[in-house]
Coordinates of C-alpha atoms in Angstrom, one line a residue:
A16 CA 0.0 -0.1 0.1
S17 CA 2.7 2.5 -1.3
G18 CA 0.6 4.7 -3.5
K19 CA 3.0 4.0 -6.3
N20 CA 0.8 2.2 -8.5
R21 CA 3.2 -0.3 -9.9
V22 CA 2.2 -3.3 -11.8
A23 CA 5.5 -4.3 -13.4
P24 CA 5.2 -8.1 -14.4
A25 CA 8.4 -9.1 -12.8
G26 CA 8.3 -7.0 -9.8
P27 CA 6.1 -6.6 -6.4
L28 CA 2.6 -5.1 -7.1
H29 CA 2.0 -1.4 -5.3
T30 CA -1.5 -0.1 -4.8
D31 CA -2.2 3.5 -5.9
F32 CA -3.5 4.4 -2.2
K33 CA -1.6 4.6 1.1
L34 CA -2.9 3.4 4.2
A35 CA -3.9 6.1 7.0
S36 CA -1.0 6.1 9.6
D37 CA -3.4 6.8 12.5
G38 CA -5.5 3.7 11.8
G39 CA -8.8 2.8 10.0
Y40 CA -10.6 -0.1 8.1
L41 CA -8.7 -2.4 5.6
A42 CA -10.4 -5.1 3.4
L43 CA -9.3 -7.3 0.5
T44 CA -12.1 -8.2 -1.6
D45 CA -12.3 -10.3 -4.7
R46 CA -13.6 -9.3 -8.3
D47 CA -17.2 -9.7 -7.3
G48 CA -16.6 -7.6 -4.1
G49 CA -16.8 -10.2 -1.5
I50 CA -14.4 -9.9 1.4
V51 CA -11.8 -12.2 1.6
S52 CA -10.0 -10.6 4.8
E53 CA -10.5 -7.4 6.6
F54 CA -9.1 -5.5 9.6
R55 CA -12.4 -3.7 10.9
Y56 CA -10.2 -1.2 13.0
Y57 CA -6.4 -1.4 12.5
P58 CA -4.5 0.8 15.2
A59 CA -2.1 3.6 14.5
Q60 CA 1.0 2.5 12.6
R61 CA 4.6 2.7 13.4
E62 CA 7.4 3.5 11.1
D63 CA 9.4 0.4 9.5
V64 CA 7.0 -1.9 11.9
S65 CA 4.7 -4.3 10.3
Y66 CA 1.2 -5.2 11.6
G67 CA -0.6 -8.3 10.7
R68 CA -2.4 -11.8 11.9
D69 CA -0.5 -14.2 13.8
R70 CA 0.2 -17.2 11.6
F71 CA -1.5 -19.7 13.7
N72 CA -4.5 -17.9 15.0
A73 CA -6.0 -15.1 12.5
T74 CA -8.1 -13.5 15.2
V75 CA -4.8 -12.5 17.1
T76 CA -3.2 -9.4 15.6
G77 CA -0.2 -7.5 16.7
Y78 CA 2.8 -5.2 15.7
F79 CA 5.8 -7.3 13.9
V80 CA 9.0 -5.8 14.3
E81 CA 10.8 -7.6 11.8
P82 CA 8.9 -7.4 8.9
T83 CA 8.7 -10.7 6.4
P84 CA 7.8 -9.5 3.0
G85 CA 6.6 -12.3 0.4
R86 CA 6.8 -14.8 3.6
A87 CA 4.8 -16.2 6.4
N88 CA 4.6 -13.6 9.5
A89 CA 7.1 -14.7 12.1
S90 CA 6.2 -16.2 15.3
S91 CA 9.4 -15.3 17.4
G92 CA 11.7 -12.5 18.4
A93 CA 10.9 -8.9 19.4
G94 CA 7.5 -8.2 20.2
F95 CA 6.5 -11.8 20.9
S96 CA 6.3 -14.0 23.9
P97 CA 9.1 -16.1 25.1
P98 CA 9.6 -20.0 23.5
V99 CA 8.5 -22.6 25.7
E100 CA 11.2 -25.2 27.1
F101 CA 10.5 -28.9 27.4
S102 CA 12.5 -30.7 30.2
R103 CA 12.9 -33.5 27.6
P104 CA 13.3 -33.8 24.1
G105 CA 10.7 -35.9 21.9
G106 CA 11.7 -39.6 21.1
T107 CA 11.0 -43.0 22.7
F108 CA 10.7 -44.1 26.2
T109 CA 10.1 -47.3 28.1
A110 CA 9.2 -46.3 31.4
G111 CA 6.7 -43.1 31.9
F112 CA 7.9 -39.9 33.0
A113 CA 6.8 -36.3 34.2
L114 CA 7.4 -33.6 31.4
S115 CA 7.9 -30.1 32.7
L116 CA 7.3 -27.0 30.7
A117 CA 8.8 -23.4 31.2
A118 CA 9.1 -20.0 29.7
D119 CA 11.7 -17.3 30.5
D120 CA 9.4 -14.9 31.5
P121 CA 7.6 -15.0 35.0
Q122 CA 4.5 -13.3 33.4
A123 CA 4.3 -16.1 30.7
R124 CA 1.3 -18.5 30.6
I125 CA 1.8 -21.6 29.0
H126 CA -0.9 -23.4 27.2
Y127 CA -0.8 -26.7 26.0
T128 CA -2.8 -29.5 23.9
L129 CA -2.5 -33.2 23.6
D130 CA -4.4 -33.5 20.6
G131 CA -2.2 -32.2 18.0
S132 CA -4.3 -29.0 17.8
V133 CA -2.4 -25.4 18.0
P134 CA -2.8 -24.0 21.6
D135 CA -4.5 -20.9 22.1
E136 CA -5.6 -19.1 25.4
D137 CA -8.7 -21.5 25.8
S138 CA -6.2 -24.6 25.8
P139 CA -5.5 -26.2 29.2
L140 CA -3.1 -23.9 31.3
Y141 CA 0.2 -25.7 32.4
A142 CA 0.6 -25.7 36.2
T143 CA 2.2 -29.1 37.0
P144 CA 4.1 -31.5 35.1
I145 CA 2.4 -33.6 32.8
S146 CA 2.4 -37.2 33.2
V147 CA 3.6 -39.2 30.1
T148 CA 2.7 -42.7 30.1
S149 CA 1.6 -43.8 26.3
G150 CA 2.2 -42.3 23.2
M151 CA 1.9 -38.6 23.5
R152 CA 2.3 -35.5 21.2
V153 CA 2.5 -32.3 23.4
R154 CA 2.2 -28.9 21.8
A155 CA 2.8 -25.7 23.9
R156 CA 2.9 -22.1 23.5
A157 CA 3.4 -19.1 25.7
F158 CA 1.2 -16.3 26.2
V159 CA 2.3 -12.8 27.8
T160 CA 0.0 -9.9 28.0
G161 CA 1.0 -6.9 25.5
L162 CA 2.9 -9.4 23.6
L163 CA 2.0 -11.6 20.6
P164 CA 1.9 -15.4 21.5
G165 CA 5.3 -17.2 21.2
D166 CA 6.0 -19.7 18.7
V167 CA 4.6 -23.3 19.1
R168 CA 6.8 -25.9 20.3
S169 CA 6.0 -29.7 19.6
E170 CA 7.5 -32.7 20.9
G171 CA 6.5 -36.4 20.3
F172 CA 6.8 -39.2 22.8
V173 CA 6.7 -42.6 21.5
A174 CA 6.2 -45.7 23.8
L175 CA 7.9 -48.9 23.4
E176 CA 6.7 -52.5 24.2
P177 CA 9.4 -54.8 25.5
G178 CA 9.3 -57.0 22.5
V179 CA 11.2 -54.1 20.4
V180 CA 13.4 -52.9 23.5
N181 CA 16.2 -55.4 22.3
F182 CA 15.7 -55.2 18.6
S183 CA 18.7 -53.6 16.5
S184 CA 19.8 -53.5 13.1
D185 CA 22.7 -52.5 10.9
L186 CA 20.4 -50.6 8.9
P187 CA 18.7 -47.2 10.0
L188 CA 15.4 -47.7 11.8
A189 CA 12.4 -45.5 11.4
V190 CA 9.1 -45.0 13.1
L191 CA 5.8 -43.4 11.7
H192 CA 3.5 -42.9 14.4
N193 CA 0.1 -41.1 14.1
F194 CA -0.9 -41.3 17.7
G195 CA -4.1 -43.1 17.2
A196 CA -5.3 -41.3 14.2
G197 CA -6.2 -44.5 12.5
T198 CA -5.7 -45.8 8.8
V199 CA -3.3 -43.8 6.8
P200 CA -5.3 -42.0 4.0
A201 CA -4.4 -41.8 0.2
N202 CA -3.7 -38.3 -1.2
V203 CA -4.7 -36.5 1.9
D204 CA -2.1 -35.6 4.4
Q205 CA -2.5 -37.1 8.0
P206 CA -0.3 -35.7 11.0
A207 CA 2.2 -37.8 12.2
W208 CA 5.5 -38.0 13.6
L209 CA 8.7 -39.4 12.2
L210 CA 11.8 -40.8 14.3
V211 CA 15.0 -41.9 12.5
F212 CA 17.6 -43.8 14.4
E213 CA 21.0 -44.5 12.8
P214 CA 23.5 -47.1 13.5
T215 CA 26.0 -45.7 16.2
A216 CA 29.8 -46.4 16.6
D217 CA 29.1 -50.2 17.1
G218 CA 27.2 -50.2 13.6
R219 CA 23.7 -51.0 15.4
S220 CA 20.8 -49.0 15.5
S221 CA 18.2 -49.3 18.3
L222 CA 14.8 -47.7 19.0
T223 CA 15.9 -46.9 22.7
N224 CA 18.4 -44.6 21.2
A225 CA 18.1 -40.9 21.3
P226 CA 16.6 -40.4 17.5
D227 CA 18.9 -38.9 14.8
F228 CA 16.0 -37.3 13.4
A229 CA 12.5 -36.4 14.9
S230 CA 9.7 -34.4 13.1
R231 CA 6.3 -33.4 12.9
V232 CA 5.0 -34.9 9.3
G233 CA 2.0 -35.3 7.2
I234 CA 1.8 -38.7 5.5
N235 CA -0.3 -40.5 3.1
I236 CA -0.4 -43.6 1.2
R237 CA 1.1 -43.3 -2.4
G238 CA 1.2 -45.3 -5.6
S239 CA -0.8 -45.8 -8.6
S240 CA -1.4 -49.7 -9.4
T241 CA 0.4 -50.3 -5.8
Q242 CA -1.9 -48.3 -3.8
G243 CA -3.9 -51.1 -2.4
Y244 CA -1.2 -53.4 -1.3
A245 CA -0.6 -54.5 2.3
K246 CA 2.6 -53.0 2.5
S247 CA 2.0 -49.5 1.6
S248 CA 4.2 -46.8 0.3
Y249 CA 4.1 -43.4 2.0
A250 CA 4.4 -39.9 0.8
V251 CA 5.9 -38.1 3.9
E252 CA 6.3 -34.3 4.2
T253 CA 8.4 -32.6 7.1
W254 CA 6.3 -30.0 8.6
G255 CA 7.0 -26.9 10.7
E256 CA 4.5 -25.8 13.2
A257 CA 2.0 -24.5 10.7
N258 CA 2.0 -27.7 8.9
D259 CA 4.2 -25.9 6.2
D260 CA 7.1 -27.4 4.4
F261 CA 10.1 -27.6 6.7
D262 CA 13.2 -28.5 5.0
R263 CA 15.6 -31.1 6.9
P264 CA 18.5 -33.1 5.9
L265 CA 17.8 -36.8 6.2
L266 CA 19.8 -39.7 6.6
G267 CA 22.7 -37.8 4.8
M268 CA 20.7 -36.5 1.8
P269 CA 20.3 -32.8 1.4
S270 CA 17.8 -30.9 3.3
E271 CA 14.3 -31.0 1.8
S272 CA 10.8 -31.4 3.0
D273 CA 9.2 -34.2 0.4
W274 CA 10.3 -37.6 1.0
V275 CA 8.7 -41.1 -0.6
F276 CA 8.9 -44.2 1.6
Y277 CA 9.0 -46.6 -1.1
A278 CA 7.8 -50.4 -0.1
P279 CA 9.6 -53.0 -2.3
N280 CA 7.3 -55.6 -3.3
Y281 CA 6.8 -58.8 -4.5
F282 CA 7.8 -57.8 -8.1
E283 CA 11.5 -57.4 -7.1
P284 CA 12.4 -59.9 -4.2
I285 CA 16.0 -58.5 -4.7
L286 CA 14.5 -55.2 -3.1
I287 CA 16.8 -53.0 -4.9
H288 CA 15.6 -52.0 -8.3
N289 CA 14.8 -48.3 -7.7
P290 CA 18.2 -47.8 -5.8
F291 CA 19.9 -49.5 -8.6
A292 CA 18.5 -47.5 -11.3
H293 CA 18.7 -44.4 -9.6
A294 CA 22.5 -44.7 -8.7
L295 CA 23.3 -45.8 -12.1
S296 CA 21.7 -42.6 -13.5
R297 CA 23.8 -40.4 -10.8
Q298 CA 26.7 -42.3 -12.0
I299 CA 26.0 -41.4 -15.7
G300 CA 25.7 -37.5 -14.7
R301 CA 22.1 -37.4 -14.8
Y302 CA 20.3 -36.3 -11.4
S303 CA 18.1 -39.0 -9.9
P304 CA 16.6 -39.1 -6.3
R305 CA 19.0 -40.2 -3.7
T306 CA 18.0 -43.1 -1.5
R307 CA 18.4 -44.9 1.8
F308 CA 17.2 -48.2 3.0
V309 CA 15.5 -48.5 6.4
E310 CA 13.6 -50.8 8.4
L311 CA 10.5 -49.5 9.2
Y312 CA 7.5 -49.4 12.1
V313 CA 4.2 -48.1 11.5
N314 CA 1.8 -47.6 14.3
T315 CA -1.8 -46.1 13.7
R316 CA -3.1 -47.2 17.0
G317 CA -1.6 -44.8 19.4
T318 CA -0.5 -47.3 21.6
A319 CA 3.1 -48.5 22.2
V320 CA 5.2 -49.6 19.4
R321 CA 5.3 -53.4 19.1
P322 CA 6.7 -56.2 17.1
A323 CA 3.7 -56.2 15.0
D324 CA 4.3 -52.7 13.9
Y325 CA 7.4 -53.9 11.7
M326 CA 6.6 -53.2 8.1
G327 CA 10.0 -54.5 6.8
V328 CA 12.5 -53.1 4.4
Y329 CA 11.8 -49.6 2.9
V330 CA 13.7 -47.2 0.6
I331 CA 13.7 -43.5 1.6
E332 CA 14.1 -41.5 -1.7
E333 CA 13.7 -38.1 -2.6
K334 CA 10.5 -37.1 -4.1
I335 CA 10.9 -35.5 -7.8
K336 CA 10.3 -31.8 -7.5
R337 CA 11.4 -28.6 -8.4
A338 CA 14.1 -27.7 -5.8
P339 CA 17.8 -26.6 -5.6
G340 CA 19.6 -30.2 -5.4
R341 CA 16.7 -31.9 -7.2
V342 CA 15.2 -30.8 -10.4
D343 CA 17.1 -27.5 -10.2
I344 CA 15.4 -25.2 -12.4
D345 CA 14.0 -21.8 -11.9
R346 CA 10.8 -20.9 -9.7
L347 CA 8.0 -19.4 -11.8
E348 CA 6.4 -16.5 -9.8
P349 CA 2.8 -15.5 -10.9
E350 CA 4.2 -12.2 -12.0
H351 CA 6.5 -14.1 -14.5
T352 CA 4.5 -13.5 -17.6
Q353 CA 7.2 -12.2 -20.3
P354 CA 10.3 -13.7 -21.6
P355 CA 12.8 -14.8 -20.3
Q356 CA 11.1 -15.6 -17.2
V357 CA 7.9 -16.9 -18.7
T358 CA 10.2 -19.7 -20.7
G359 CA 10.6 -21.7 -17.4
G360 CA 11.2 -23.6 -15.4
Y361 CA 8.3 -26.2 -16.1
L362 CA 8.2 -29.6 -14.6
M363 CA 5.8 -32.2 -16.3
K364 CA 5.3 -35.9 -16.3
I365 CA 3.4 -38.5 -18.4
D366 CA 1.1 -40.7 -16.2
R367 CA -2.2 -41.3 -14.6
A368 CA -3.1 -38.1 -13.1
D369 CA -3.9 -38.0 -9.2
A370 CA -7.3 -36.1 -8.1
D371 CA -5.6 -33.1 -7.4
E372 CA -3.4 -32.9 -10.6
R373 CA -4.2 -31.2 -13.9
T374 CA -3.6 -32.5 -17.7
F375 CA -3.1 -30.9 -20.8
S376 CA -2.6 -32.3 -24.5
A377 CA 0.2 -31.3 -26.7
A378 CA 2.3 -32.7 -29.5
G379 CA -0.1 -35.7 -29.4
Q380 CA 0.5 -36.3 -25.8
G381 CA -1.2 -36.3 -22.5
I382 CA 0.8 -34.5 -20.0
V383 CA 0.5 -33.9 -16.5
Y384 CA 1.4 -30.3 -14.8
Q385 CA 3.8 -30.9 -11.9
D386 CA 5.6 -27.3 -11.3
P387 CA 3.7 -25.0 -11.3
P388 CA 0.9 -27.2 -10.0
G389 CA -2.2 -27.9 -12.4
P390 CA -4.5 -26.0 -9.9
E391 CA -2.1 -23.1 -9.9
I392 CA -0.9 -22.8 -13.5
Q393 CA -4.5 -22.7 -14.7
L394 CA -5.6 -19.8 -12.5
P395 CA -6.5 -16.8 -14.7
G396 CA -3.2 -14.9 -13.4
R397 CA -1.0 -17.5 -14.6
D398 CA -2.6 -17.7 -18.3
A399 CA 0.3 -16.5 -19.9
Q400 CA 2.3 -19.3 -18.4
E401 CA -0.1 -22.1 -19.4
Q402 CA -0.1 -20.7 -22.9
Y403 CA 3.4 -20.3 -23.3
L404 CA 4.1 -23.9 -22.2
I405 CA 1.2 -25.4 -24.4
S406 CA 2.4 -23.4 -27.6
Y407 CA 5.9 -24.4 -26.9
M408 CA 5.0 -28.2 -26.6
N409 CA 2.9 -27.9 -29.9
A410 CA 5.7 -26.1 -31.7
F411 CA 8.0 -29.2 -30.9
G412 CA 5.4 -31.4 -32.0
Q413 CA 5.1 -29.5 -35.3
A414 CA 8.9 -29.7 -35.9
L415 CA 9.1 -33.4 -34.8
N416 CA 6.6 -34.3 -37.5
S417 CA 7.7 -31.7 -40.2
A418 CA 9.2 -32.7 -43.6
G419 CA 12.2 -31.0 -42.2
F420 CA 12.1 -32.7 -38.9
T421 CA 15.8 -33.3 -39.0
D422 CA 17.2 -29.9 -39.4
P423 CA 19.2 -28.7 -36.4
V424 CA 17.8 -25.4 -36.5
T425 CA 14.1 -25.6 -37.5
G426 CA 13.7 -29.3 -36.6
Y427 CA 12.8 -30.9 -33.2
R428 CA 16.5 -30.3 -32.0
A429 CA 15.7 -26.6 -31.5
Y430 CA 13.3 -27.9 -29.0
V431 CA 14.8 -30.8 -27.0
D432 CA 18.1 -31.4 -25.3
V433 CA 19.4 -34.5 -27.3
P434 CA 21.8 -35.8 -24.9
S435 CA 19.3 -36.1 -21.9
W436 CA 16.9 -37.9 -23.9
I437 CA 19.0 -40.4 -25.1
D438 CA 20.5 -41.1 -21.5
H439 CA 16.8 -41.3 -20.3
H440 CA 16.1 -43.8 -23.1
L441 CA 19.2 -45.9 -22.4
L442 CA 18.5 -46.3 -18.9
N443 CA 15.1 -47.3 -19.3
V444 CA 16.1 -49.7 -22.5
L445 CA 18.9 -51.2 -20.1
T446 CA 16.7 -52.1 -17.4
F447 CA 13.7 -53.2 -19.7
N448 CA 11.2 -50.9 -17.9
V449 CA 8.0 -52.0 -19.2
D450 CA 6.2 -48.8 -17.8
A451 CA 8.9 -46.4 -19.3
L452 CA 8.2 -43.5 -21.2
R453 CA 4.4 -43.9 -20.7
L454 CA 4.1 -43.9 -17.2
S455 CA 5.8 -42.1 -14.2
T456 CA 7.8 -40.2 -16.8
Y457 CA 9.3 -36.9 -15.8
F458 CA 10.5 -34.0 -18.0
Y459 CA 11.0 -30.6 -17.7
K460 CA 11.9 -27.3 -19.3
P461 CA 14.5 -25.0 -17.9
R462 CA 14.2 -21.0 -18.3
S463 CA 15.7 -20.2 -21.8
G464 CA 16.3 -23.8 -22.1
K465 CA 15.2 -26.8 -24.2
L466 CA 13.2 -29.9 -23.1
E467 CA 15.3 -32.2 -20.8
F468 CA 14.1 -35.8 -19.9
G469 CA 14.4 -37.2 -16.5
P470 CA 14.9 -37.7 -13.6
L471 CA 14.0 -41.5 -13.7
W472 CA 11.0 -43.1 -11.5
D473 CA 9.7 -46.6 -10.7
F474 CA 11.5 -49.4 -11.7
D475 CA 9.7 -52.4 -9.4
R476 CA 8.7 -53.9 -12.7
A477 CA 12.0 -53.8 -14.7
L478 CA 15.4 -55.7 -14.5
G479 CA 14.0 -59.0 -14.8
S480 CA 11.2 -58.7 -12.3
T481 CA 8.5 -61.2 -11.4
D482 CA 6.2 -59.2 -13.4
G483 CA 7.1 -61.5 -16.3
R484 CA 7.3 -59.0 -19.1
D485 CA 10.8 -58.1 -18.7
S486 CA 11.9 -61.5 -18.0
N487 CA 13.7 -62.1 -21.2
P488 CA 16.5 -59.8 -21.5
R489 CA 17.0 -60.6 -25.4
V490 CA 14.1 -58.8 -26.7
W491 CA 13.4 -55.2 -27.3
R492 CA 9.8 -55.4 -26.4
A493 CA 8.0 -57.8 -24.1
T494 CA 5.9 -60.8 -25.8
S495 CA 3.3 -61.1 -23.1
G496 CA 0.4 -59.4 -21.2
D497 CA -0.1 -55.8 -22.8
R498 CA 3.7 -56.1 -24.1
G499 CA 4.7 -52.9 -22.1
T500 CA 6.3 -49.9 -23.7
D501 CA 7.5 -50.1 -27.4
F502 CA 10.6 -48.1 -26.8
F503 CA 11.6 -47.7 -30.4
N504 CA 8.1 -46.5 -31.4
Y505 CA 6.4 -44.7 -28.6
P506 CA 5.0 -41.2 -29.5
W507 CA 7.9 -38.7 -29.9
W508 CA 10.6 -41.5 -29.7
G509 CA 9.6 -43.4 -33.0
R510 CA 10.1 -40.2 -35.1
M511 CA 13.4 -39.3 -33.5
F512 CA 14.7 -42.9 -34.2
Q513 CA 13.9 -42.1 -37.9
D514 CA 16.8 -39.4 -37.6
P515 CA 20.2 -41.0 -38.6
D516 CA 22.1 -38.7 -36.6
F517 CA 19.8 -39.2 -33.3
W518 CA 20.6 -42.8 -33.9
Q519 CA 24.4 -42.5 -34.5
A520 CA 24.4 -40.2 -31.2
Y521 CA 22.5 -43.1 -29.3
V522 CA 25.0 -45.8 -30.5
D523 CA 27.8 -43.8 -29.7
R524 CA 26.6 -42.9 -26.2
Y525 CA 25.7 -46.4 -25.4
Q526 CA 29.3 -47.7 -26.7
A527 CA 30.8 -44.9 -24.4
L528 CA 28.8 -46.3 -21.5
R529 CA 29.7 -49.8 -22.0
Q530 CA 33.4 -49.1 -21.4
A531 CA 32.5 -47.3 -18.1
E532 CA 29.1 -47.3 -16.0
F533 CA 27.4 -49.8 -18.1
A534 CA 30.4 -52.2 -17.9
L535 CA 29.3 -55.4 -16.2
T536 CA 31.8 -54.9 -13.8
N537 CA 30.3 -51.6 -12.6
L538 CA 26.7 -53.0 -12.7
F539 CA 28.0 -56.1 -10.6
A540 CA 29.5 -53.9 -8.1
L541 CA 26.4 -51.7 -7.7
V542 CA 24.3 -54.8 -7.3
D543 CA 26.9 -56.2 -4.5
R544 CA 26.7 -52.9 -2.5
L545 CA 23.2 -52.3 -2.5
T546 CA 22.5 -56.3 -1.5
G547 CA 25.3 -55.9 1.0
E548 CA 23.4 -53.4 2.6
L549 CA 20.1 -55.7 2.8
R550 CA 21.9 -59.1 3.9
E551 CA 20.8 -58.9 7.6
A552 CA 17.3 -57.3 7.0
Q553 CA 16.3 -59.3 3.9
P554 CA 15.3 -62.4 6.1
R555 CA 13.4 -60.2 8.4
E556 CA 11.4 -58.9 5.2
I557 CA 10.3 -62.2 3.9
A558 CA 9.5 -63.3 7.6
R559 CA 7.2 -60.4 7.7
W560 CA 5.9 -60.6 3.8
S561 CA 6.0 -64.3 2.7
N562 CA 5.1 -63.3 -0.9
H563 CA 8.5 -61.6 -1.3
R564 CA 10.5 -64.6 -1.1
P565 CA 13.4 -65.0 -3.6
R566 CA 13.6 -67.4 -6.5
G567 CA 15.5 -70.3 -6.0
G568 CA 15.1 -70.3 -2.6
S569 CA 17.7 -68.1 -1.4
Y570 CA 18.9 -64.3 -1.6
D571 CA 22.1 -65.6 -3.2
S572 CA 20.1 -67.1 -6.1
E573 CA 18.2 -63.9 -6.4
I574 CA 21.4 -62.1 -6.8
A575 CA 22.8 -64.6 -9.3
L576 CA 19.6 -64.4 -11.5
Q577 CA 20.0 -60.5 -11.5
K578 CA 23.7 -60.6 -12.6
T579 CA 22.6 -63.3 -15.2
W580 CA 20.1 -61.1 -16.3
L581 CA 22.0 -58.1 -16.6
S582 CA 25.0 -60.0 -18.4
N583 CA 22.3 -61.2 -21.0
R584 CA 20.7 -57.9 -21.4
V585 CA 24.0 -55.9 -22.3
D586 CA 25.1 -58.6 -24.5
F587 CA 22.0 -58.3 -26.5
M588 CA 22.3 -54.5 -26.7

């Protein structure tokens, strides 16, 4: 509200009016005049001091000494009540205890909740230590008259039954506990708590150790064809106190908020298909999600963690998203409506669309928006971005299908980053991923750049899995079921393989990789490294999930089958 009346597409908007410094009425309305938000009376304003709403309780307003333009209002610092201190950090316990709360101000009143809600002044007032005897999430907040409420502090305390107290592993252990919220839903985030325990100096991890990672999280069951499996995969988002994304490093992987807890299933008794494909992609210089194996416990009853909560071996992997260290492309803001900003970045996929996703058709292909998300890019204010992307994709399709499609200036090469397309295709052909190119297929357009394919995703039905379609490593396409992907004739790709220069670049790249990352010595070493991490946990996996038993009667026989399959595959190619 500066009175400068600025509407520069690439800059902050400024109103054509100023606010009265001595106070008054202020409302934000929609285009039909409906009130979206209002201050019936805001008080006198101070120079260089912001005024607004508490981020947890919109009915609470006050002065913010440290303004946060473009970000959520602060909840701590000057002008705020002090933080609440807990006598004990969250984690696991085997015997009940008394939890004390304190704040560094004698005038502070501490209110707390045990049901996961944000405390307000109607919540229970802390007076005596809280008795913790079973699983409990405690959220507390301090209130001082004349100040804004302090930040919310939350800790999760997870009880352990005797049957898990002495359990240890050479893998990290993880616990997802939703404090009795019941069955984890699909597609809708359910509040929960995540604890992760890494091996200590003796090489063993234990649930009785202090957790190396503890966080509020939102979880939901994920997967398309696998969503109904008894061994569920989970989308896990680390949360701050306002259920907002809160970036955290996890198991040595770079700091971020969105993770996938992938459940290896009966298609891959060897348990390593996704980590194998992702690692191989990274080896050849193409980003693919980083991964770590864990053994996971999931408790939805609100009681102590017990042996029956053991869910087996999981792969924690980075979710594919636009972010530094993942798909590292520029963020598109709503005001980016002109070149060069409007040219990227865009993240897309070819896949079945989830309920909250949106699709578009271009260049003869159905495409799912990823970033900006469909519900956002289809808003009127982002119309220029949506139209740019659709026009770019259609121009690519027209160039690809034109008579002069091989022309490096006017043909398809003007729109695509050929090396990334070749690498993506080779990785999927090498692993015989029967869903490649048509499902779980990501690609993106950087700002002022060409279309790049990747990162890789979803390799359970690949590498000679029990699916059957990929069992024969000496064919280009499956001969059973729906026959899977037709690698060399699928839309876009079939036309490119009609270009002799594309074919030659493809062959040259494969031959170079066969002398390095695709050499059997490297492929076998990767198999050995990944399966070596699972030697101890694999028997527990098949004890929990009997349909995950290895072929040939032992894990060694499954490993031998994998190596034989790979040997035949590269020989065939």
